[in-house]
Tab-separated table of C-alpha atoms in Angstrom:
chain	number	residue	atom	x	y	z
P	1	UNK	CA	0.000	0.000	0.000
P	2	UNK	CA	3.076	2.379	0.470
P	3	UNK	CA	4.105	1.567	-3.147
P	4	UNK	CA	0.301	2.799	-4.127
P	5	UNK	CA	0.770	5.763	-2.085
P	6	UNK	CA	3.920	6.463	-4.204
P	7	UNK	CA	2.777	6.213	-7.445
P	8	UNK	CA	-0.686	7.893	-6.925
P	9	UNK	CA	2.043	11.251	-6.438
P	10	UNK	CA	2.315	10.902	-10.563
P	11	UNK	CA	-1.385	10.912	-11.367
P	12	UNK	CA	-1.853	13.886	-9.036
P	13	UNK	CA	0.972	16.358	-10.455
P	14	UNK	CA	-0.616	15.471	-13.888
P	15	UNK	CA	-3.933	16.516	-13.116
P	16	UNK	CA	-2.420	19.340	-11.510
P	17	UNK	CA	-0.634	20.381	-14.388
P	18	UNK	CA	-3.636	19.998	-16.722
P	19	UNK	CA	-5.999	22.291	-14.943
P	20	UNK	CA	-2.917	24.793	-14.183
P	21	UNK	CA	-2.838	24.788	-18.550
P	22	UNK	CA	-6.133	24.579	-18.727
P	23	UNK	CA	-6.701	28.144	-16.395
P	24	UNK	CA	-3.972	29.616	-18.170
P	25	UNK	CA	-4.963	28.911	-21.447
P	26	UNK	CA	-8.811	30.425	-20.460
P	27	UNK	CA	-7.075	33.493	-18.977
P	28	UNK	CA	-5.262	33.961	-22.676
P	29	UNK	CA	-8.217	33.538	-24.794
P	30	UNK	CA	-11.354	33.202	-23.060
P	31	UNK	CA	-12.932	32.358	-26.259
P	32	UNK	CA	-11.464	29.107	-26.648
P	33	UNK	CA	-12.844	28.079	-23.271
P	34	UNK	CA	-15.129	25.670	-24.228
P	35	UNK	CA	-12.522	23.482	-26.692
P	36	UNK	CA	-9.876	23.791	-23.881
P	37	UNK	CA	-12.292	22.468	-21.404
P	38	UNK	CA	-13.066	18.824	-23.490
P	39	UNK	CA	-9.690	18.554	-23.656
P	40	UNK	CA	-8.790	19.047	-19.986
P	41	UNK	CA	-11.725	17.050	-19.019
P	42	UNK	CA	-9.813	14.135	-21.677
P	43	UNK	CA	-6.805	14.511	-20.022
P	44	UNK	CA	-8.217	14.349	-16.066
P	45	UNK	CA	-9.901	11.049	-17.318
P	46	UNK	CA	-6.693	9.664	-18.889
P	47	UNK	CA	-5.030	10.818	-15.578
P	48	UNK	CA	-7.451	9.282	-13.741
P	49	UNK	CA	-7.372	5.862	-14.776
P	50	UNK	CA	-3.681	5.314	-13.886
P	51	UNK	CA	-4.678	6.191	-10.304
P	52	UNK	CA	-7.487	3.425	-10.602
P	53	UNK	CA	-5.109	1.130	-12.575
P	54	UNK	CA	-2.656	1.337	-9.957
P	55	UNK	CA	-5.263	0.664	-7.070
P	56	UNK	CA	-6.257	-2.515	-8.803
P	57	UNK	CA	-3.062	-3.849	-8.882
P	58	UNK	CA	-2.227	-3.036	-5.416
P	59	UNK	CA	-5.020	-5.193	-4.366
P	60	UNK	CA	-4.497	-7.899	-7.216
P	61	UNK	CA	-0.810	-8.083	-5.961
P	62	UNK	CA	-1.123	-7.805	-2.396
């Protein structure tokens, strides 16, 4: 469970980072908004399912 605790750090800065692009890219053109916001929401979902990939092999392997 450690070894999950570790590697959930990965997932996290990544959706960190996408929303931190994703705010600044609003801020430049607030037009684009609603493009840059499917992709973020892509991205969080990609990020996501590492996190839950990881958590189902730190059960399966435990």
């Amino acid at each position: 469970m450690i070894g999950y605790g570790l590697a959930a750090i990965g997932p996290g800065v990544g959706i960190g980072l996408i929303f931190a692009a994703y705010i600044n890219g609003v801020a430049r053109q607030p037009e684009a908004q609603s493009r840059l916001q499917n992709i973020a929401i892509l991205g969080f979902a990609l990020a996501e399912a590492l996190a839950i990939i990881g958590i189902a092999l730190a059960f399966v392997l435990n």
